[in-house]
Short mmCIF file of C-alpha atoms and ligand atoms in Angstrom, two decimals:
data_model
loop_
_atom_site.label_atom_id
_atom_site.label_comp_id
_atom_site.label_asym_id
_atom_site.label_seq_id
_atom_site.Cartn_x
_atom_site.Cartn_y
_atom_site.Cartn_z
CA UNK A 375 48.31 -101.18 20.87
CA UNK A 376 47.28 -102.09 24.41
CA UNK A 377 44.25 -100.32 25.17
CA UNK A 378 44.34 -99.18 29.04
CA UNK A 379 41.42 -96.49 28.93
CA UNK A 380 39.20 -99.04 30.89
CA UNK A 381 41.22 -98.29 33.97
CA UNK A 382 40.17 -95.20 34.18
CA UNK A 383 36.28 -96.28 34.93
CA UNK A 384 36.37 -96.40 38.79
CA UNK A 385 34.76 -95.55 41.48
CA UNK A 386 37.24 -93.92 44.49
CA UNK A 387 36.79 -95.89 47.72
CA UNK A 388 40.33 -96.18 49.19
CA UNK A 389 43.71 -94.16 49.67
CA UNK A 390 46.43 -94.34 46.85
CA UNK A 391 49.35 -94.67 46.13
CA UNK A 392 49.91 -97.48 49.34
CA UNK A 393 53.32 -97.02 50.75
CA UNK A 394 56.15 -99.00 49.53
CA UNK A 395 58.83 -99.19 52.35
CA UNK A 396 61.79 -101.37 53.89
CA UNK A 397 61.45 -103.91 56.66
CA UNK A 398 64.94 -103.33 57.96
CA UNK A 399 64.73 -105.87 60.72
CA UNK A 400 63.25 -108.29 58.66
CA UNK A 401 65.73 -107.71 56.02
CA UNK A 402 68.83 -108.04 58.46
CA UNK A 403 67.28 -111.58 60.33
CA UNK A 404 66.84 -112.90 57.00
CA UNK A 405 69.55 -111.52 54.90
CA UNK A 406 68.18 -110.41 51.74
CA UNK A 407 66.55 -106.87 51.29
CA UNK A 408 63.00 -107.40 52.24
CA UNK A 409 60.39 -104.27 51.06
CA UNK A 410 56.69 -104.41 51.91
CA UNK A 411 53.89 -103.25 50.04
CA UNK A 412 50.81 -102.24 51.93
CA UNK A 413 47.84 -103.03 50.76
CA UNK A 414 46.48 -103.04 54.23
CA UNK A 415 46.55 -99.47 54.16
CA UNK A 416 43.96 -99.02 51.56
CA UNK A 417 40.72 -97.77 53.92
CA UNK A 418 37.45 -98.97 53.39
CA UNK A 419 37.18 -100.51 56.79
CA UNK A 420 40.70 -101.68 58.02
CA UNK A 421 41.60 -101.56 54.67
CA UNK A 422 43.11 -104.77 52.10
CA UNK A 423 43.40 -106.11 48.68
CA UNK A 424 39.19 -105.91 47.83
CA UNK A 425 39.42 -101.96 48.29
CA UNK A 426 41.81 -101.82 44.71
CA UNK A 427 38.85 -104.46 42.82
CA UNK A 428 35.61 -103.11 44.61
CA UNK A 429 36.37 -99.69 43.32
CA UNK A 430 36.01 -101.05 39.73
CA UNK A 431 32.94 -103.25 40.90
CA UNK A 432 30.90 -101.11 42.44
CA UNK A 433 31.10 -98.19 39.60
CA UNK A 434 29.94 -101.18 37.04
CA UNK A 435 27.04 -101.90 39.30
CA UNK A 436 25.95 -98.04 39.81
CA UNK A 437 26.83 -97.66 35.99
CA UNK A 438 24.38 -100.15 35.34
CA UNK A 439 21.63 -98.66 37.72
CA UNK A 440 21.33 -101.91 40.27
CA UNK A 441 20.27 -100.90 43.83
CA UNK A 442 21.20 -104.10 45.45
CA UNK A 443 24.80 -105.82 45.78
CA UNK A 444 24.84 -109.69 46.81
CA UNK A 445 28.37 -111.04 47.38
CA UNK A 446 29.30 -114.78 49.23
CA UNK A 447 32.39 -116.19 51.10
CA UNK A 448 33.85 -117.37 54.17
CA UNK A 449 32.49 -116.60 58.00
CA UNK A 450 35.74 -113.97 58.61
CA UNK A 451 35.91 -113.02 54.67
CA UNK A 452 37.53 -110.09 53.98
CA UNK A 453 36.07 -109.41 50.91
CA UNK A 454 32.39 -110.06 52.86
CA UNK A 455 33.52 -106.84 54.98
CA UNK A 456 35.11 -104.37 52.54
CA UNK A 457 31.90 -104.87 50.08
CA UNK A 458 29.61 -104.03 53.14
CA UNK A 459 31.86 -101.37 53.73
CA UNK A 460 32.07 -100.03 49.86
CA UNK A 461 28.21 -100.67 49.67
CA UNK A 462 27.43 -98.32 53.42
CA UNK A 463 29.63 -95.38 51.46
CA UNK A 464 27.70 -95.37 47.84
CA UNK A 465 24.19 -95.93 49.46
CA UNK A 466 23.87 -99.46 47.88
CA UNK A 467 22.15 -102.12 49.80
CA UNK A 468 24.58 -104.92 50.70
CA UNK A 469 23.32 -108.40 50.93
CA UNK A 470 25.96 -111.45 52.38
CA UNK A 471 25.58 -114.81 52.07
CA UNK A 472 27.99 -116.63 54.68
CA UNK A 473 29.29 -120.23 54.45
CA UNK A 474 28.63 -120.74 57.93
CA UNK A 475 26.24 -121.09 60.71
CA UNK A 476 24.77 -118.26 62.33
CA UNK A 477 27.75 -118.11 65.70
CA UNK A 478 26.10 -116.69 69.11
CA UNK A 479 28.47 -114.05 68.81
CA UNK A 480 29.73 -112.00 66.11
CA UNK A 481 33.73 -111.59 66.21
CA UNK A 482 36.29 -110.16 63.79
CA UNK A 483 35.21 -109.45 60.28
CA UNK A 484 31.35 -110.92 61.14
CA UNK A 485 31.45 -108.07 63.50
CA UNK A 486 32.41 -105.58 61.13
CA UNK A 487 29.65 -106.64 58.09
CA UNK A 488 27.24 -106.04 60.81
CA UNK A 489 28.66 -103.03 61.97
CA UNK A 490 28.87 -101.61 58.12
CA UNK A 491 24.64 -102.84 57.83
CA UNK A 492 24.88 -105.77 55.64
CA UNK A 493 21.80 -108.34 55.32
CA UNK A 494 23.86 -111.54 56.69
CA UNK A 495 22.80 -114.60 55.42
CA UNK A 496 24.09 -117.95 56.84
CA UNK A 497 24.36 -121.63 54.51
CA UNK A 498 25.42 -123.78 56.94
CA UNK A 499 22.76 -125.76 57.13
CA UNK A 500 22.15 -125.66 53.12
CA UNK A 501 22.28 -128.49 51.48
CA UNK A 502 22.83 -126.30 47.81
CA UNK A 503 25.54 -125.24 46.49
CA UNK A 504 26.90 -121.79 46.64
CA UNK A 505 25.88 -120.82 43.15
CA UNK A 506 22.27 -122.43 44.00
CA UNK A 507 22.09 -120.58 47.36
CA UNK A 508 23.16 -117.18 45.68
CA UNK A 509 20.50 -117.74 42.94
CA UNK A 510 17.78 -118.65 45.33
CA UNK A 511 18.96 -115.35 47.39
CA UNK A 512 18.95 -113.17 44.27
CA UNK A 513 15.68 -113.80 43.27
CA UNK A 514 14.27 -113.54 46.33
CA UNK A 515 15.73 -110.12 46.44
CA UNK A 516 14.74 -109.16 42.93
CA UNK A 517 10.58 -110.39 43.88
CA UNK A 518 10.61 -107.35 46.27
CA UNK A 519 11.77 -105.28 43.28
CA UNK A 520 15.29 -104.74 43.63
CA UNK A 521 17.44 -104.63 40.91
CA UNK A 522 21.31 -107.03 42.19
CA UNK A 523 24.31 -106.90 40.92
CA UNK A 524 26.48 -110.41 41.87
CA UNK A 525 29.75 -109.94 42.60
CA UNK A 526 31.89 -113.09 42.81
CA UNK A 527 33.16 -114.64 45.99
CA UNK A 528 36.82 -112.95 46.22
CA UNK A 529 35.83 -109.86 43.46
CA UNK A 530 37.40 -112.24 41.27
CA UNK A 531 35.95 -111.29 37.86
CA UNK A 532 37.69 -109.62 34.69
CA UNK A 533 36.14 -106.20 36.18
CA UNK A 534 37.64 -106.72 40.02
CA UNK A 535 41.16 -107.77 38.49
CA UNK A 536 41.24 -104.34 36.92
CA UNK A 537 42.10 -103.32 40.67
CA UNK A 538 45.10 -105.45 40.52
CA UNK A 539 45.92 -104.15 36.78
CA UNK A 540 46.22 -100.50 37.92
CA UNK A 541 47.83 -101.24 41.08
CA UNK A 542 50.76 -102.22 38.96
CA UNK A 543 50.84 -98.88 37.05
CA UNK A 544 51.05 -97.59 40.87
CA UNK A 545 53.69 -100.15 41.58
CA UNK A 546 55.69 -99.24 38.01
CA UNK A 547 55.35 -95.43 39.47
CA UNK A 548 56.69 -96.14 42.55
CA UNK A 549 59.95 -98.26 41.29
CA UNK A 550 60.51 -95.53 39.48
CA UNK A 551 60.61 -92.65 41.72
CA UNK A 552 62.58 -95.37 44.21
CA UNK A 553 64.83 -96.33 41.57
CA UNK A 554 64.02 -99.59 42.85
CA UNK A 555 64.21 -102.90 41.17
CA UNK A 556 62.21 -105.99 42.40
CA UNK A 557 63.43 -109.45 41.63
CA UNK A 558 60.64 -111.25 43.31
CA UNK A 559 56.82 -110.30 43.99
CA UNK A 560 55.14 -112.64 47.01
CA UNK A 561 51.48 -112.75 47.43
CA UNK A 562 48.56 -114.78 48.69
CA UNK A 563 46.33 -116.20 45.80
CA UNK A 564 42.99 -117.86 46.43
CA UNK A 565 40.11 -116.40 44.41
CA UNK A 566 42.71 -115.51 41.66
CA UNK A 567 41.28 -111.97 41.07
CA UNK A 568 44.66 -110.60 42.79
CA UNK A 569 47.33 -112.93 40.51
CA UNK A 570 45.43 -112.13 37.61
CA UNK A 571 45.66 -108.49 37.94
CA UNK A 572 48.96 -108.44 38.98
CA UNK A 573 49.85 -110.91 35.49
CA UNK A 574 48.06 -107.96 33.03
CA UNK A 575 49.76 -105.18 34.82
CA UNK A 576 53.01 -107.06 34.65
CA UNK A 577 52.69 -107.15 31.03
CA UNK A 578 51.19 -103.90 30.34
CA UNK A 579 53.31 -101.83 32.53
CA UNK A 580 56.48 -103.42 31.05
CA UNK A 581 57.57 -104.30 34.98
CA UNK A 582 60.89 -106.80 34.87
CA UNK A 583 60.00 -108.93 37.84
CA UNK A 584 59.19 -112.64 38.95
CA UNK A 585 55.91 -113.50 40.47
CA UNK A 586 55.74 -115.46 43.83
CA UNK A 587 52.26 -116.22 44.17
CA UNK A 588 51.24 -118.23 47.03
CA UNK A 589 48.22 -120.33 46.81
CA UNK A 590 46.20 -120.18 50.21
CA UNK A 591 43.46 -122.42 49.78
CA UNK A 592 43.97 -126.50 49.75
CA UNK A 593 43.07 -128.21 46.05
CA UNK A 594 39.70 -129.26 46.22
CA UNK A 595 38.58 -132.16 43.35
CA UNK A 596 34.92 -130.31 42.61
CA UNK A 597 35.73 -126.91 42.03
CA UNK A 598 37.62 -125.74 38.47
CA UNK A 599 41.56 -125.60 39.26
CA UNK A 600 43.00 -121.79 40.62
CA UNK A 601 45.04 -121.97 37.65
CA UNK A 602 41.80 -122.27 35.45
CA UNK A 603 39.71 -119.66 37.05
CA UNK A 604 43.02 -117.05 36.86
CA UNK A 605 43.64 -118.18 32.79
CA UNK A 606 39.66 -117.38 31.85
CA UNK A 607 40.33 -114.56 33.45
CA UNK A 608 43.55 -113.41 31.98
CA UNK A 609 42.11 -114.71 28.56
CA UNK A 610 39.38 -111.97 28.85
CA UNK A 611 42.14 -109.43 29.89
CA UNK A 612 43.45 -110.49 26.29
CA UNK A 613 40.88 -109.22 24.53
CA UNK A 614 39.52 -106.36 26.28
CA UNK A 615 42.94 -104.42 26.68
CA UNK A 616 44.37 -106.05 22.88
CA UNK A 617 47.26 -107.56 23.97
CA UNK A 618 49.66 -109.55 21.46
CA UNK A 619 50.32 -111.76 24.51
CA UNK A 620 48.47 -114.95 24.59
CA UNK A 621 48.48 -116.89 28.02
CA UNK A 622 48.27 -120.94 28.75
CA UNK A 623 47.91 -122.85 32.00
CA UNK A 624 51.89 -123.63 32.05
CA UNK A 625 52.24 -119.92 31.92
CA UNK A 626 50.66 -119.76 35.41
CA UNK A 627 52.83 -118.96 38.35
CA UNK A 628 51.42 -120.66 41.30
CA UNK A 629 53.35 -121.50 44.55
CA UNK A 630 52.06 -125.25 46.62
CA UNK A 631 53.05 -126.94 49.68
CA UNK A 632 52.18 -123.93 52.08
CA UNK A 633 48.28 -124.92 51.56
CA UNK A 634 48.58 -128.17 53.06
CA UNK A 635 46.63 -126.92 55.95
CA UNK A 636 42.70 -126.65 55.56
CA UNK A 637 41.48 -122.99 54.48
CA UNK A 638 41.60 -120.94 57.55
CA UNK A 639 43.37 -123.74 59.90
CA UNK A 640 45.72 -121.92 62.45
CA UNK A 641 48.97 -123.81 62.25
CA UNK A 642 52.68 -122.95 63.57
CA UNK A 643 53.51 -121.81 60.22
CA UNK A 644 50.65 -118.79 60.40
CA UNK A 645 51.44 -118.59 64.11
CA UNK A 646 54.75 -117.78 63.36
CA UNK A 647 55.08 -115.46 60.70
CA UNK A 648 51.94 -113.27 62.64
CA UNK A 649 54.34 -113.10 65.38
CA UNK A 650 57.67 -112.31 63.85
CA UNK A 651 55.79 -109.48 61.67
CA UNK A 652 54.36 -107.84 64.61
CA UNK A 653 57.41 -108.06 66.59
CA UNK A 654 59.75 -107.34 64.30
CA UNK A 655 58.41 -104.89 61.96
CA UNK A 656 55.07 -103.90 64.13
CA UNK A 657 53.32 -104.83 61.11
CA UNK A 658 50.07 -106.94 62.08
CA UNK A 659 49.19 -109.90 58.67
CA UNK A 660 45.87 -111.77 58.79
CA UNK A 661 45.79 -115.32 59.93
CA UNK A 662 44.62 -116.87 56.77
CA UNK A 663 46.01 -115.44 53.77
CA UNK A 664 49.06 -113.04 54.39
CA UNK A 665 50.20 -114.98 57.61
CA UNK A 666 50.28 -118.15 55.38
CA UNK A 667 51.83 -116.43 52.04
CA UNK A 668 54.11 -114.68 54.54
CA UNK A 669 55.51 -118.15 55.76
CA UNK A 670 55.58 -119.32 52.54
CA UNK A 671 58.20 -116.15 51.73
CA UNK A 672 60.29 -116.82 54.51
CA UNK A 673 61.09 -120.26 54.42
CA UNK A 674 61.79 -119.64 50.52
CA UNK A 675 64.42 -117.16 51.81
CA UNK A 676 65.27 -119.15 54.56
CA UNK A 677 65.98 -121.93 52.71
CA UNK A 678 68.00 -119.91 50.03
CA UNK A 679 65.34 -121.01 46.83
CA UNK A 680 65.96 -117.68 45.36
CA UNK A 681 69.77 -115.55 44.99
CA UNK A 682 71.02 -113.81 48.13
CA UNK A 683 71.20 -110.44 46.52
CA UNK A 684 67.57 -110.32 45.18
CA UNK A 685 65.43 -107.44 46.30
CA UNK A 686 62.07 -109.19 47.31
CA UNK A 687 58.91 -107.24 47.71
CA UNK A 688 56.04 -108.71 49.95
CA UNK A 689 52.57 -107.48 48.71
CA UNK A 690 50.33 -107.46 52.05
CA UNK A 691 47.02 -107.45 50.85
CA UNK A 692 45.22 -106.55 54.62
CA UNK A 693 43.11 -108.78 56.66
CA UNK A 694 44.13 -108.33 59.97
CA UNK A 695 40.72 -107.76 60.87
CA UNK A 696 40.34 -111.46 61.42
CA UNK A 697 42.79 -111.28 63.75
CA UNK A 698 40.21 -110.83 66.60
CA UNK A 699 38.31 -113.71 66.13
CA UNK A 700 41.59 -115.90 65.94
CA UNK A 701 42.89 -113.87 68.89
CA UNK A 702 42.81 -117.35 71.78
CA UNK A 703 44.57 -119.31 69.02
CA UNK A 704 47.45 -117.35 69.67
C1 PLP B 1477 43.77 -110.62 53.02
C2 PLP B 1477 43.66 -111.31 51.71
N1 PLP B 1477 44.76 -111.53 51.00
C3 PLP B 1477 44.73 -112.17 49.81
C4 PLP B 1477 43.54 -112.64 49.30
C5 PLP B 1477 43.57 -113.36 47.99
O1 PLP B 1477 43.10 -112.57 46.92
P1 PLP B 1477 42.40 -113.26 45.69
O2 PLP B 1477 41.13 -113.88 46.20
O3 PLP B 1477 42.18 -112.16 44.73
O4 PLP B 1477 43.29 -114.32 45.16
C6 PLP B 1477 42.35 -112.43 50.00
C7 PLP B 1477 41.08 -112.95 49.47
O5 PLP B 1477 40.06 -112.91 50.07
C8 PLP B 1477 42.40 -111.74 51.24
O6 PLP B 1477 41.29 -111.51 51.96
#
């Protein structure tokens, strides 16, 4: 039997159940039934996807008794922000290290981690690796005596998928009481934290669906494959919940050709599915990951890839934040 009592060790940051609603304009334009679910509602700072995996994160590191959180990514990360943000509420003491150089000003979600008092570190200059950079940080941090928990660039660890696991109970909850069935789940993938949670929970929850993942970031020839990092993690998943299921790379949903674009590049494809979201549906997606997966939806639909009468949910998993630093691009 599936064991699912490890969901229950979390630590509440954000607001849940997310709404799960209609875009009727989209739906009509497009010509399939179009339903949204909002994951940029969660709180914790303008809310998004990290909110569902930090809550699980942060309880393991205040379990465990560390003071200290250190966490890495991009200049406008998301998942930079909403750690400062989970860190400022449960007193921990938030450390960032930036792949960037330091910018004269501070826009968008480099605002924000400032805002929310995170230490901001910049690599730009570095000549290490990340994983070099982060160890040379952390024990720098642990000389003065503090005791750091490393959380992953994206949360994407066994514990920050379990996020993604129980927001598909909440999902599973919600078709229910809808008496809703989805054909088709889209999403942006990149760390692989998201996909993998939402692969458990598919299985666990019993939830009759296909998964749409759309991979954000371009392929790069040094790091370990998406579909790699998402299978150790699902393997894990395996074990620690006992499931009969066993997973292989093949088994691996992952959607190409919308990442052709370099990680964080603006292009008319982002452009337009920001714009047709807000002015359509007044619903504002983030210029890197849900503007891209977004586009990636629509010209599936557009181009008829998938039946006319399937009911398609797209999960937005926030970000908008970044928004203001993109904001001349526009
Ligand atoms: C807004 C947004 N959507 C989607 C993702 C992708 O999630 P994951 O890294 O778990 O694949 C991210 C990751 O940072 C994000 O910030």
């Amino acid at each position: 039997m599936p064991n699912i009592n490890i969901l229950k060790n979390k630590y509440d940051l954000g607001f849940f159940p997310t709404p799960l609603h209609y875009l009727k304009n989209l739906s009509k334009q497009f010509d399939y039934d179009i339903y949204v679910k909002r994951d940029d509602q969660t709180g914790l700072a303008t809310g998004g996807n990290k909110t569902r995996k930090l809550e699980y994160l942060i309880k393991d590191a205040l379990d465990k008794g560390y003071d200290t959180v250190i966490t890495a990514g991009a200049q406008q990360s998301n998942h930079c922000r909403q750690t400062a943000a989970a860190c400022a509420t449960t007193g921990l003491e938030c450390h960032l290290l930036l792949n960037a150089y330091k910018p004269d000003t501070y826009q968008g979600n480099l605002f924000l981690d400032d805002l929310l008092g995170a230490h901001l570190h910049f690599s730009g200059s570095s000549k290490k690796s990340r994983e070099e950079d982060l160890k040379e940080l952390k024990t720098g941090l642990e000389k003065e005596g503090k005791k750091v928990y490393l959380i992953p660039v994206g949360g994407s660890n066994f514990v920050g998928s379990l996020g993604y696991v129980s927001a598909m109970k909440e999902l599973k909850n919600q078709l229910t009481e809808q008496k809703l069935k989805i054909d088709y789940i889209f999403f942006a993938t990149s760390s692989g934290g998201t996909q993998s949670g939402i692969m458990t929970g598919k299985i666990l929850f019993d939830i009759d669906t296909t998964l749409m993942p759309i991979q954000i970031d371009k392929e790069k020839d040094y790091t370990l494959s998406l579909e790699t990092e998402i299978l150790k993690i699902l393997q894990e998943s395996v074990e620690k919940f006992n499931l009969s299921q066993t997973f292989d790379l093949k088994d691996i949903p992952v959607i190409k050709g919308y990442n052709l674009a370099e990680y964080g590049q603006l292009t008319n494809n982002e452009r337009f599915a920001v714009n047709i979201s807000a002015k359509t549906e007044g619903i504002l997606l983030d210029p890197v990951y849900t503007g891209r997966a977004f586009y990636g939806m629509l010209d599936i639909l557009k181009k008829q890839k998938i039946p006319k009468t399937s009911k398609v949910l797209f999960w937005h998993t926030g970000g908008s934040a970044a928004l203001f630093k993109y904001a001349d691009e526009f």
